PDB file of C-alpha atoms (C1' of nucleotides) in Angstrom:
ATOM      1  CA  MET J   1       6.601   9.402  16.129  1.00  0.00           C
ATOM      2  CA  LYS J   2       3.987   8.526  13.386  1.00  0.00           C
ATOM      3  CA  ILE J   3       4.753   6.481  10.392  1.00  0.00           C
ATOM      4  CA  ALA J   4       1.935   6.227   7.692  1.00  0.00           C
ATOM      5  CA  THR J   5       1.317   4.224   4.520  1.00  0.00           C
ATOM      6  CA  PHE J   6      -1.017   5.271   2.059  1.00  0.00           C
ATOM      7  CA  ASN J   7      -2.106   3.760  -1.402  1.00  0.00           C
ATOM      8  CA  VAL J   8      -3.454   7.234  -2.977  1.00  0.00           C
ATOM      9  CA  ASN J   9      -4.445   5.544  -6.372  1.00  0.00           C
ATOM     10  CA  GLY J  10      -3.017   8.505  -8.400  1.00  0.00           C
ATOM     11  CA  VAL J  11      -0.947  11.037  -6.214  1.00  0.00           C
ATOM     12  CA  ARG J  12      -2.238  13.745  -8.752  1.00  0.00           C
ATOM     13  CA  SER J  13      -5.833  13.228  -8.552  1.00  0.00           C
ATOM     14  CA  ARG J  14      -5.680  12.561  -4.945  1.00  0.00           C
ATOM     15  CA  LEU J  15      -3.278  15.786  -4.201  1.00  0.00           C
ATOM     16  CA  ASP J  16      -5.903  17.725  -2.286  1.00  0.00           C
ATOM     17  CA  HIS J  17      -6.800  14.727  -0.020  1.00  0.00           C
ATOM     18  CA  LEU J  18      -3.025  13.917   0.211  1.00  0.00           C
ATOM     19  CA  LEU J  19      -2.480  17.537   1.553  1.00  0.00           C
ATOM     20  CA  SER J  20      -5.416  17.870   3.773  1.00  0.00           C
ATOM     21  CA  TRP J  21      -4.491  14.343   5.359  1.00  0.00           C
ATOM     22  CA  LEU J  22      -0.646  15.591   5.917  1.00  0.00           C
ATOM     23  CA  GLU J  23      -1.936  18.768   7.814  1.00  0.00           C
ATOM     24  CA  ARG J  24      -4.449  17.071   9.877  1.00  0.00           C
ATOM     25  CA  GLU J  25      -2.542  13.925  10.841  1.00  0.00           C
ATOM     26  CA  ALA J  26       0.718  15.185  10.496  1.00  0.00           C
ATOM     27  CA  PRO J  27       2.583  12.026   9.873  1.00  0.00           C
ATOM     28  CA  ASP J  28       6.559  12.016  10.535  1.00  0.00           C
ATOM     29  CA  ILE J  29       7.039   9.469   7.628  1.00  0.00           C
ATOM     30  CA  ALA J  30       4.603   8.914   5.017  1.00  0.00           C
ATOM     31  CA  CYS J  31       4.682   6.024   2.337  1.00  0.00           C
ATOM     32  CA  LEU J  32       2.779   6.508  -0.811  1.00  0.00           C
ATOM     33  CA  GLN J  33       1.892   3.825  -3.528  1.00  0.00           C
ATOM     34  CA  GLU J  34       0.159   3.703  -6.710  1.00  0.00           C
ATOM     35  CA  LEU J  35       1.321   7.376  -7.850  1.00  0.00           C
ATOM     36  CA  LYS J  36       0.345   6.627 -11.166  1.00  0.00           C
ATOM     37  CA  SER J  37       2.669   9.406 -12.211  1.00  0.00           C
ATOM     38  CA  THR J  38       5.963   9.877 -14.173  1.00  0.00           C
ATOM     39  CA  ASP J  39       9.014  11.159 -12.081  1.00  0.00           C
ATOM     40  CA  ALA J  40       8.787  14.640 -13.807  1.00  0.00           C
ATOM     41  CA  ALA J  41       4.838  14.924 -13.007  1.00  0.00           C
ATOM     42  CA  PHE J  42       5.367  14.234  -9.247  1.00  0.00           C
ATOM     43  CA  PRO J  43       3.983  17.156  -7.331  1.00  0.00           C
ATOM     44  CA  VAL J  44       6.984  17.959  -5.086  1.00  0.00           C
ATOM     45  CA  GLY J  45       6.449  21.465  -4.927  1.00  0.00           C
ATOM     46  CA  ALA J  46       3.291  21.297  -3.121  1.00  0.00           C
ATOM     47  CA  ILE J  47       4.352  18.503  -0.880  1.00  0.00           C
ATOM     48  CA  ASN J  48       7.461  20.549   0.083  1.00  0.00           C
ATOM     49  CA  GLU J  49       5.223  23.617   0.674  1.00  0.00           C
ATOM     50  CA  ALA J  50       3.284  21.187   3.021  1.00  0.00           C
ATOM     51  CA  GLY J  51       6.428  20.781   4.964  1.00  0.00           C
ATOM     52  CA  TYR J  52       7.783  17.468   3.706  1.00  0.00           C
ATOM     53  CA  GLY J  53      10.710  16.463   2.084  1.00  0.00           C
ATOM     54  CA  ALA J  54      10.255  13.563  -0.639  1.00  0.00           C
ATOM     55  CA  LEU J  55      11.696  10.872  -2.571  1.00  0.00           C
ATOM     56  CA  TRP J  56       9.895   9.243  -5.322  1.00  0.00           C
ATOM     57  CA  ALA J  57      10.085   6.356  -7.762  1.00  0.00           C
ATOM     58  CA  GLY J  58       7.417   7.165 -10.655  1.00  0.00           C
ATOM     59  CA  GLN J  59       6.594   5.454 -13.651  1.00  0.00           C
ATOM     60  CA  SER J  60       3.649   6.151 -16.411  1.00  0.00           C
ATOM     61  CA  SER J  61       0.208   5.283 -15.793  1.00  0.00           C
ATOM     62  CA  TRP J  62       0.855   2.558 -13.030  1.00  0.00           C
ATOM     63  CA  ASN J  63       2.589   1.842  -9.830  1.00  0.00           C
ATOM     64  CA  GLY J  64       4.927   4.420  -8.333  1.00  0.00           C
ATOM     65  CA  VAL J  65       6.085   4.758  -4.680  1.00  0.00           C
ATOM     66  CA  ALA J  66       7.238   7.428  -2.658  1.00  0.00           C
ATOM     67  CA  ILE J  67       8.519   8.400   0.970  1.00  0.00           C
ATOM     68  CA  LEU J  68       7.768  11.756   2.671  1.00  0.00           C
ATOM     69  CA  ALA J  69       9.364  12.912   5.737  1.00  0.00           C
ATOM     70  CA  LYS J  70       8.100  15.993   8.081  1.00  0.00           C
ATOM     71  CA  GLY J  71      10.675  18.725   7.962  1.00  0.00           C
ATOM     72  CA  VAL J  72      13.840  16.799   6.497  1.00  0.00           C
ATOM     73  CA  ASP J  73      14.788  15.256   3.132  1.00  0.00           C
ATOM     74  CA  PRO J  74      14.574  11.457   3.764  1.00  0.00           C
ATOM     75  CA  VAL J  75      18.098   9.791   2.521  1.00  0.00           C
ATOM     76  CA  GLU J  76      17.754   7.111  -0.162  1.00  0.00           C
ATOM     77  CA  SER J  77      19.067   3.878   0.811  1.00  0.00           C
ATOM     78  CA  ARG J  78      17.761   1.668  -1.946  1.00  0.00           C
ATOM     79  CA  ARG J  79      15.614   2.240  -5.143  1.00  0.00           C
ATOM     80  CA  GLY J  80      14.138  -1.183  -6.511  1.00  0.00           C
ATOM     81  CA  LEU J  81      14.576  -4.683  -4.913  1.00  0.00           C
ATOM     82  CA  PRO J  82      17.887  -6.583  -5.571  1.00  0.00           C
ATOM     83  CA  GLY J  83      17.887  -9.928  -7.529  1.00  0.00           C
ATOM     84  CA  ASN J  84      15.939  -8.821 -10.875  1.00  0.00           C
ATOM     85  CA  PRO J  85      17.654  -5.812 -13.130  1.00  0.00           C
ATOM     86  CA  LYS J  86      14.928  -6.739 -15.722  1.00  0.00           C
ATOM     87  CA  ASP J  87      12.240  -5.620 -13.177  1.00  0.00           C
ATOM     88  CA  THR J  88      11.274  -2.076 -14.312  1.00  0.00           C
ATOM     89  CA  GLN J  89       8.137  -1.664 -12.124  1.00  0.00           C
ATOM     90  CA  SER J  90       8.431   1.111  -9.804  1.00  0.00           C
ATOM     91  CA  ARG J  91       7.291  -0.717  -6.591  1.00  0.00           C
ATOM     92  CA  TYR J  92      10.217  -0.301  -3.839  1.00  0.00           C
ATOM     93  CA  LEU J  93      11.858   2.568  -2.425  1.00  0.00           C
ATOM     94  CA  GLU J  94      13.877   2.738   1.069  1.00  0.00           C
ATOM     95  CA  ALA J  95      15.311   5.621   3.021  1.00  0.00           C
ATOM     96  CA  ALA J  96      16.476   6.869   6.465  1.00  0.00           C
ATOM     97  CA  ALA J  97      14.692   9.674   8.003  1.00  0.00           C
ATOM     98  CA  HIS J  98      13.872  10.541  11.831  1.00  0.00           C
ATOM     99  CA  GLY J  99      16.284   7.700  12.915  1.00  0.00           C
ATOM    100  CA  VAL J 100      14.510   4.710  11.303  1.00  0.00           C
ATOM    101  CA  ILE J 101      15.044   3.050   7.993  1.00  0.00           C
ATOM    102  CA  VAL J 102      11.613   2.774   6.116  1.00  0.00           C
ATOM    103  CA  GLY J 103      11.159   0.418   3.206  1.00  0.00           C
ATOM    104  CA  CYS J 104       8.017   1.542   1.028  1.00  0.00           C
ATOM    105  CA  LEU J 105       6.703  -1.183  -0.992  1.00  0.00           C
ATOM    106  CA  TYR J 106       3.890  -1.881  -3.286  1.00  0.00           C
ATOM    107  CA  LEU J 107       3.501  -5.579  -3.784  1.00  0.00           C
ATOM    108  CA  PRO J 108       2.082  -6.745  -6.971  1.00  0.00           C
ATOM    109  CA  ASN J 109      -1.526  -7.615  -6.907  1.00  0.00           C
ATOM    110  CA  GLY J 110      -1.213 -10.852  -8.913  1.00  0.00           C
ATOM    111  CA  ASN J 111      -4.515 -11.214 -10.456  1.00  0.00           C
ATOM    112  CA  PRO J 112      -5.687 -13.063 -12.252  1.00  0.00           C
ATOM    113  CA  GLN J 113      -4.537 -16.234 -10.792  1.00  0.00           C
ATOM    114  CA  PRO J 114      -3.078 -18.526 -11.923  1.00  0.00           C
ATOM    115  CA  GLY J 115      -1.108 -16.717 -14.377  1.00  0.00           C
ATOM    116  CA  PRO J 116       1.904 -14.733 -15.423  1.00  0.00           C
ATOM    117  CA  LYS J 117       0.738 -11.847 -12.997  1.00  0.00           C
ATOM    118  CA  PHE J 118       0.477 -14.189 -10.066  1.00  0.00           C
ATOM    119  CA  ASP J 119       3.857 -15.676 -10.913  1.00  0.00           C
ATOM    120  CA  TYR J 120       5.281 -12.220 -10.959  1.00  0.00           C
ATOM    121  CA  LYS J 121       3.758 -11.530  -7.309  1.00  0.00           C
ATOM    122  CA  LEU J 122       5.408 -14.638  -6.021  1.00  0.00           C
ATOM    123  CA  ASP J 123       8.564 -13.726  -7.558  1.00  0.00           C
ATOM    124  CA  TRP J 124       8.488 -10.280  -6.213  1.00  0.00           C
ATOM    125  CA  PHE J 125       7.617 -11.552  -2.835  1.00  0.00           C
ATOM    126  CA  GLU J 126      10.599 -14.089  -2.849  1.00  0.00           C
ATOM    127  CA  ARG J 127      12.928 -11.177  -3.446  1.00  0.00           C
ATOM    128  CA  PHE J 128      11.156  -8.977  -0.961  1.00  0.00           C
ATOM    129  CA  LEU J 129      11.637 -11.905   1.807  1.00  0.00           C
ATOM    130  CA  ARG J 130      15.333 -12.115   0.943  1.00  0.00           C
ATOM    131  CA  HIS J 131      15.691  -8.272   1.183  1.00  0.00           C
ATOM    132  CA  ALA J 132      13.699  -8.180   4.393  1.00  0.00           C
ATOM    133  CA  ALA J 133      15.934 -10.942   5.885  1.00  0.00           C
ATOM    134  CA  THR J 134      18.769  -8.763   5.203  1.00  0.00           C
ATOM    135  CA  LEU J 135      17.495  -5.618   6.878  1.00  0.00           C
ATOM    136  CA  MET J 136      16.393  -7.673   9.852  1.00  0.00           C
ATOM    137  CA  LYS J 137      19.993  -8.952  10.183  1.00  0.00           C
ATOM    138  CA  SER J 138      21.444  -5.521  10.011  1.00  0.00           C
ATOM    139  CA  GLY J 139      19.915  -4.611  13.434  1.00  0.00           C
ATOM    140  CA  HIS J 140      18.762  -1.245  12.386  1.00  0.00           C
ATOM    141  CA  PRO J 141      15.418  -0.146  13.261  1.00  0.00           C
ATOM    142  CA  VAL J 142      13.202  -0.578  10.198  1.00  0.00           C
ATOM    143  CA  VAL J 143       9.608  -0.497   9.297  1.00  0.00           C
ATOM    144  CA  LEU J 144       8.469  -2.151   5.927  1.00  0.00           C
ATOM    145  CA  ALA J 145       5.269  -0.019   5.201  1.00  0.00           C
ATOM    146  CA  GLY J 146       2.920  -0.253   2.213  1.00  0.00           C
ATOM    147  CA  ASP J 147       0.238  -1.980   0.069  1.00  0.00           C
ATOM    148  CA  TYR J 148       1.185  -5.904   0.454  1.00  0.00           C
ATOM    149  CA  ASN J 149      -1.786  -7.014  -1.608  1.00  0.00           C
ATOM    150  CA  VAL J 150      -2.362  -9.827   0.824  1.00  0.00           C
ATOM    151  CA  VAL J 151      -5.270 -10.567   3.097  1.00  0.00           C
ATOM    152  CA  PRO J 152      -3.138 -12.248   6.046  1.00  0.00           C
ATOM    153  CA  THR J 153      -6.057 -14.337   7.586  1.00  0.00           C
ATOM    154  CA  ASP J 154      -9.854 -14.670   7.018  1.00  0.00           C
ATOM    155  CA  GLU J 155     -10.120 -12.306  10.148  1.00  0.00           C
ATOM    156  CA  ASP J 156      -8.787  -9.699   7.674  1.00  0.00           C
ATOM    157  CA  ILE J 157     -11.618  -9.506   5.235  1.00  0.00           C
ATOM    158  CA  TYR J 158     -15.518  -9.141   5.437  1.00  0.00           C
ATOM    159  CA  ASP J 159     -16.189 -12.030   3.217  1.00  0.00           C
ATOM    160  CA  PRO J 160     -13.337 -14.651   2.778  1.00  0.00           C
ATOM    161  CA  LYS J 161     -15.688 -17.152   0.619  1.00  0.00           C
ATOM    162  CA  GLY J 162     -16.590 -14.492  -1.941  1.00  0.00           C
ATOM    163  CA  TRP J 163     -12.847 -13.829  -2.395  1.00  0.00           C
ATOM    164  CA  ARG J 164     -11.589 -17.086  -2.164  1.00  0.00           C
ATOM    165  CA  ARG J 165     -10.292 -17.357  -5.574  1.00  0.00           C
ATOM    166  CA  ASP J 166      -8.502 -13.924  -5.455  1.00  0.00           C
ATOM    167  CA  ALA J 167      -4.857 -13.516  -5.687  1.00  0.00           C
ATOM    168  CA  LEU J 168      -4.746 -11.738  -2.275  1.00  0.00           C
ATOM    169  CA  LEU J 169      -6.101 -14.865  -0.331  1.00  0.00           C
ATOM    170  CA  GLN J 170      -4.248 -17.607  -2.085  1.00  0.00           C
ATOM    171  CA  PRO J 171      -2.280 -19.830   0.289  1.00  0.00           C
ATOM    172  CA  GLU J 172       1.001 -19.128  -1.646  1.00  0.00           C
ATOM    173  CA  SER J 173       0.322 -15.249  -0.964  1.00  0.00           C
ATOM    174  CA  ARG J 174      -0.529 -16.017   2.898  1.00  0.00           C
ATOM    175  CA  GLU J 175       2.111 -18.481   3.292  1.00  0.00           C
ATOM    176  CA  ALA J 176       4.800 -15.966   1.911  1.00  0.00           C
ATOM    177  CA  TYR J 177       3.347 -13.210   4.352  1.00  0.00           C
ATOM    178  CA  ALA J 178       3.838 -15.657   7.247  1.00  0.00           C
ATOM    179  CA  ARG J 179       7.196 -16.553   6.451  1.00  0.00           C
ATOM    180  CA  LEU J 180       7.941 -12.627   6.611  1.00  0.00           C
ATOM    181  CA  LEU J 181       6.486 -12.572   9.952  1.00  0.00           C
ATOM    182  CA  ALA J 182       8.561 -15.542  11.049  1.00  0.00           C
ATOM    183  CA  GLN J 183      11.845 -13.539  10.247  1.00  0.00           C
ATOM    184  CA  GLY J 184      10.807 -11.639  13.299  1.00  0.00           C
ATOM    185  CA  TRP J 185       8.706  -8.787  11.988  1.00  0.00           C
ATOM    186  CA  THR J 186       5.636  -7.401  13.874  1.00  0.00           C
ATOM    187  CA  ASP J 187       2.564  -6.800  12.238  1.00  0.00           C
ATOM    188  CA  ALA J 188       1.691  -3.550  13.933  1.00  0.00           C
ATOM    189  CA  LEU J 189      -2.045  -3.227  13.378  1.00  0.00           C
ATOM    190  CA  ARG J 190      -2.752  -6.799  14.447  1.00  0.00           C
ATOM    191  CA  GLU J 191      -0.378  -6.528  17.385  1.00  0.00           C
ATOM    192  CA  MET J 192      -2.393  -3.545  18.683  1.00  0.00           C
ATOM    193  CA  HIS J 193      -5.751  -4.897  18.030  1.00  0.00           C
ATOM    194  CA  PRO J 194      -5.389  -8.601  18.062  1.00  0.00           C
ATOM    195  CA  ASP J 195      -9.262  -9.407  18.104  1.00  0.00           C
ATOM    196  CA  GLU J 196     -10.768  -6.307  15.970  1.00  0.00           C
ATOM    197  CA  ARG J 197     -11.692  -6.500  12.272  1.00  0.00           C
ATOM    198  CA  ILE J 198      -9.837  -3.831  10.895  1.00  0.00           C
ATOM    199  CA  TYR J 199      -9.651  -2.962   7.002  1.00  0.00           C
ATOM    200  CA  THR J 200      -7.645  -0.548   5.047  1.00  0.00           C
ATOM    201  CA  PHE J 201      -9.099  -1.167   1.725  1.00  0.00           C
ATOM    202  CA  TRP J 202     -12.610  -1.025   0.277  1.00  0.00           C
ATOM    203  CA  ASP J 203     -13.265  -1.403  -3.307  1.00  0.00           C
ATOM    204  CA  TYR J 204     -15.579   1.024  -5.389  1.00  0.00           C
ATOM    205  CA  PHE J 205     -18.164  -1.647  -5.986  1.00  0.00           C
ATOM    206  CA  ARG J 206     -21.432  -2.333  -4.605  1.00  0.00           C
ATOM    207  CA  GLN J 207     -21.354   0.314  -1.988  1.00  0.00           C
ATOM    208  CA  HIS J 208     -18.481  -1.594   0.027  1.00  0.00           C
ATOM    209  CA  TRP J 209     -17.473   1.660   1.814  1.00  0.00           C
ATOM    210  CA  PRO J 210     -20.803   2.664   3.351  1.00  0.00           C
ATOM    211  CA  ARG J 211     -21.498  -0.925   4.264  1.00  0.00           C
ATOM    212  CA  ASP J 212     -17.938  -1.476   5.709  1.00  0.00           C
ATOM    213  CA  ARG J 213     -17.174  -4.359   3.492  1.00  0.00           C
ATOM    214  CA  GLY J 214     -13.442  -3.997   3.300  1.00  0.00           C
ATOM    215  CA  LEU J 215     -10.084  -5.821   3.501  1.00  0.00           C
ATOM    216  CA  ARG J 216      -6.736  -5.374   5.618  1.00  0.00           C
ATOM    217  CA  ILE J 217      -4.012  -5.110   2.920  1.00  0.00           C
ATOM    218  CA  ASP J 218      -1.808  -2.416   4.052  1.00  0.00           C
ATOM    219  CA  HIS J 219       0.628  -3.324   6.683  1.00  0.00           C
ATOM    220  CA  LEU J 220       3.528  -1.703   8.667  1.00  0.00           C
ATOM    221  CA  LEU J 221       5.927  -4.393   9.868  1.00  0.00           C
ATOM    222  CA  LEU J 222       8.362  -3.382  12.613  1.00  0.00           C
ATOM    223  CA  SER J 223      11.877  -4.721  13.372  1.00  0.00           C
ATOM    224  CA  LYS J 224      12.215  -5.952  16.851  1.00  0.00           C
ATOM    225  CA  ASP J 225      13.426  -2.784  18.540  1.00  0.00           C
ATOM    226  CA  LEU J 226      10.716  -0.862  16.906  1.00  0.00           C
ATOM    227  CA  ALA J 227       7.863  -3.164  17.819  1.00  0.00           C
ATOM    228  CA  ALA J 228       9.218  -2.659  21.525  1.00  0.00           C
ATOM    229  CA  ARG J 229       8.407   1.098  21.036  1.00  0.00           C
ATOM    230  CA  LEU J 230       4.687   0.446  19.501  1.00  0.00           C
ATOM    231  CA  LYS J 231       2.247   2.618  21.088  1.00  0.00           C
ATOM    232  CA  ASP J 232      -0.570   2.571  18.893  1.00  0.00           C
ATOM    233  CA  ALA J 233      -1.643   1.729  15.241  1.00  0.00           C
ATOM    234  CA  ASN J 234      -4.905   2.654  13.412  1.00  0.00           C
ATOM    235  CA  VAL J 235      -6.565   3.474  10.173  1.00  0.00           C
ATOM    236  CA  ASP J 236      -7.514   7.029   9.121  1.00  0.00           C
ATOM    237  CA  ARG J 237     -10.912   6.063   7.920  1.00  0.00           C
ATOM    238  CA  TRP J 238     -12.093   9.784   7.488  1.00  0.00           C
ATOM    239  CA  VAL J 239     -10.109  10.036   4.393  1.00  0.00           C
ATOM    240  CA  ARG J 240     -11.950   7.081   2.949  1.00  0.00           C
ATOM    241  CA  ASP J 241     -15.041   8.866   3.326  1.00  0.00           C
ATOM    242  CA  LEU J 242     -14.116  12.068   1.346  1.00  0.00           C
ATOM    243  CA  PRO J 243     -15.412  12.767  -1.947  1.00  0.00           C
ATOM    244  CA  LYS J 244     -13.640  10.637  -4.834  1.00  0.00           C
ATOM    245  CA  ALA J 245     -11.509   9.203  -2.336  1.00  0.00           C
ATOM    246  CA  SER J 246      -8.833   6.563  -3.059  1.00  0.00           C
ATOM    247  CA  ASP J 247     -10.004   2.784  -2.440  1.00  0.00           C
ATOM    248  CA  HIS J 248      -7.492   2.700   0.342  1.00  0.00           C
ATOM    249  CA  ALA J 249      -7.268   4.620   3.574  1.00  0.00           C
ATOM    250  CA  PRO J 250      -4.108   6.095   5.505  1.00  0.00           C
ATOM    251  CA  THR J 251      -2.865   3.250   7.914  1.00  0.00           C
ATOM    252  CA  TRP J 252      -0.417   4.232  10.643  1.00  0.00           C
ATOM    253  CA  VAL J 253       1.822   3.491  13.575  1.00  0.00           C
ATOM    254  CA  GLU J 254       2.790   5.558  16.612  1.00  0.00           C
ATOM    255  CA  LEU J 255       6.185   4.983  18.147  1.00  0.00           C
ATOM    256  CA  THR J 256       7.592   6.120  21.570  1.00  0.00           C
ATOM    257  CA  SER J 257      10.786   7.919  21.673  1.00  0.00           C
ATOM    258  CA  PRO J 258      13.776   5.773  21.634  1.00  0.00           C
ATOM    259  CA  LYS J 259      15.172   4.991  25.205  1.00  0.00           C
ATOM    260  CA  ALA J 260      17.776   7.658  26.037  1.00  0.00           C
ATOM    261  CA  ARG J 261      21.158   6.226  26.218  1.00  0.00           C
ATOM    262  CA  LYS J 262      22.634   6.249  29.615  1.00  0.00           C
ATOM    263  CA  VAL J 263      24.947   8.510  30.026  1.00  0.00           C
ATOM    264  CA  ALA J 264      27.990   8.067  32.610  1.00  0.00           C
ATOM    265  CA  LYS J 265      27.567  10.556  35.529  1.00  0.00           C
ATOM    266  CA  ARG J 266      30.490  12.973  36.235  1.00  0.00           C
ATOM    267  CA  GLY J 267      32.332  13.124  39.234  1.00  0.00           C
TER     268      GLY J 267
ATOM    269  C1'  DA S   1     -18.410 -16.906 -14.061  1.00  0.00           C
ATOM    270  C1'  DT S   2     -19.215 -11.854 -14.656  1.00  0.00           C
ATOM    271  C1'  DG S   3     -19.646  -7.290 -13.222  1.00  0.00           C
ATOM    272  C1'  DG S   4     -19.954  -3.573 -10.556  1.00  0.00           C
ATOM    273  C1'  DC S   5     -16.373   1.830 -10.216  1.00  0.00           C
ATOM    274  C1'  DA S   6     -11.937   4.423 -10.982  1.00  0.00           C
ATOM    275  C1'  DA S   7      -7.656   6.322 -13.014  1.00  0.00           C
ATOM    276  C1'  DG S   8      -4.328   7.158 -16.802  1.00  0.00           C
ATOM    277  C1'  DT S   9      -3.813   7.689 -21.590  1.00  0.00           C
ATOM    278  C1'  DG S  10      -5.748  10.673 -24.769  1.00  0.00           C
ATOM    279  C1'  DT S  11     -10.017  11.818 -26.649  1.00  0.00           C
ATOM    280  C1'  DA S  12     -12.584   6.256 -27.616  1.00  0.00           C
ATOM    281  C1'  DA S  13     -11.800   2.641 -25.679  1.00  0.00           C
ATOM    282  C1'  DC S  14      -8.390   0.128 -23.812  1.00  0.00           C
ATOM    283  C1'  DT S  15      -5.626  -1.583 -19.480  1.00  0.00           C
ATOM    284  C1'  DT S  16      -4.986  -2.257 -14.688  1.00  0.00           C
ATOM    285  C1'  DG S  17      -6.575  -2.325 -10.077  1.00  0.00           C
ATOM    286  C1'  DA S  18      -7.945  -5.921  -5.842  1.00  0.00           C
TER     287       DA S  18
END
DNA sequence: ATGGCAAGTGTAACTTGA
């Protein structure tokens, strides 16, 4: 089973790319971020025609997350993080599909820092940490997939010095991510590729994509039982190479089938 | 320290992203 996350940077302007990617890679579950679309304008018809059920939490102009599931309708388990009813930004959606619970997140960017946007990022992160701990304790098979807007280590960026003041590399951001992993989550890409430089985002400036100057900020975190089923993880770089591409590439994990439960033999 | 590019809103020029 393949589970993917893709920051589309506008689901309507990227619809052709999204459909091409779904057709070619056929993920069983796909988490989308940065829809930049209202709920009413979300292209559910085209996604259904592509063979996917969908849940979405849109918002005018910015943010927005969606969960797609191949051949089934994902069953919503949560819309928005607990802990702050005043937060109206569409950044978290959670559902059950194909035997797993998937949390789709778009963690705030936080620039410029310091400032209110960075404060919001850290506050959102704390609420996410609390909810992630609850999910971990539940014992369910869970994947937390999305755009975390955190470069976990200096091995996850082409030039840490050039970005040292950026919100994505701040000690507070990295420490929060480390605390998340300390709950017992497995960073699937890093687990599969412990010594490789792997990027999921290349900004639009200074020809960073052709020069492969990227950042690893889109992550899939697996609960313990799912980590035991981890078979492969990687980045669909070809999508980033399309004309008018999103600045992120789809990132995915492949899991083996859950171990068949032993059935008592008759007789 | 700043800007480079892109998308949305809305139709000029801003806000935001990372």
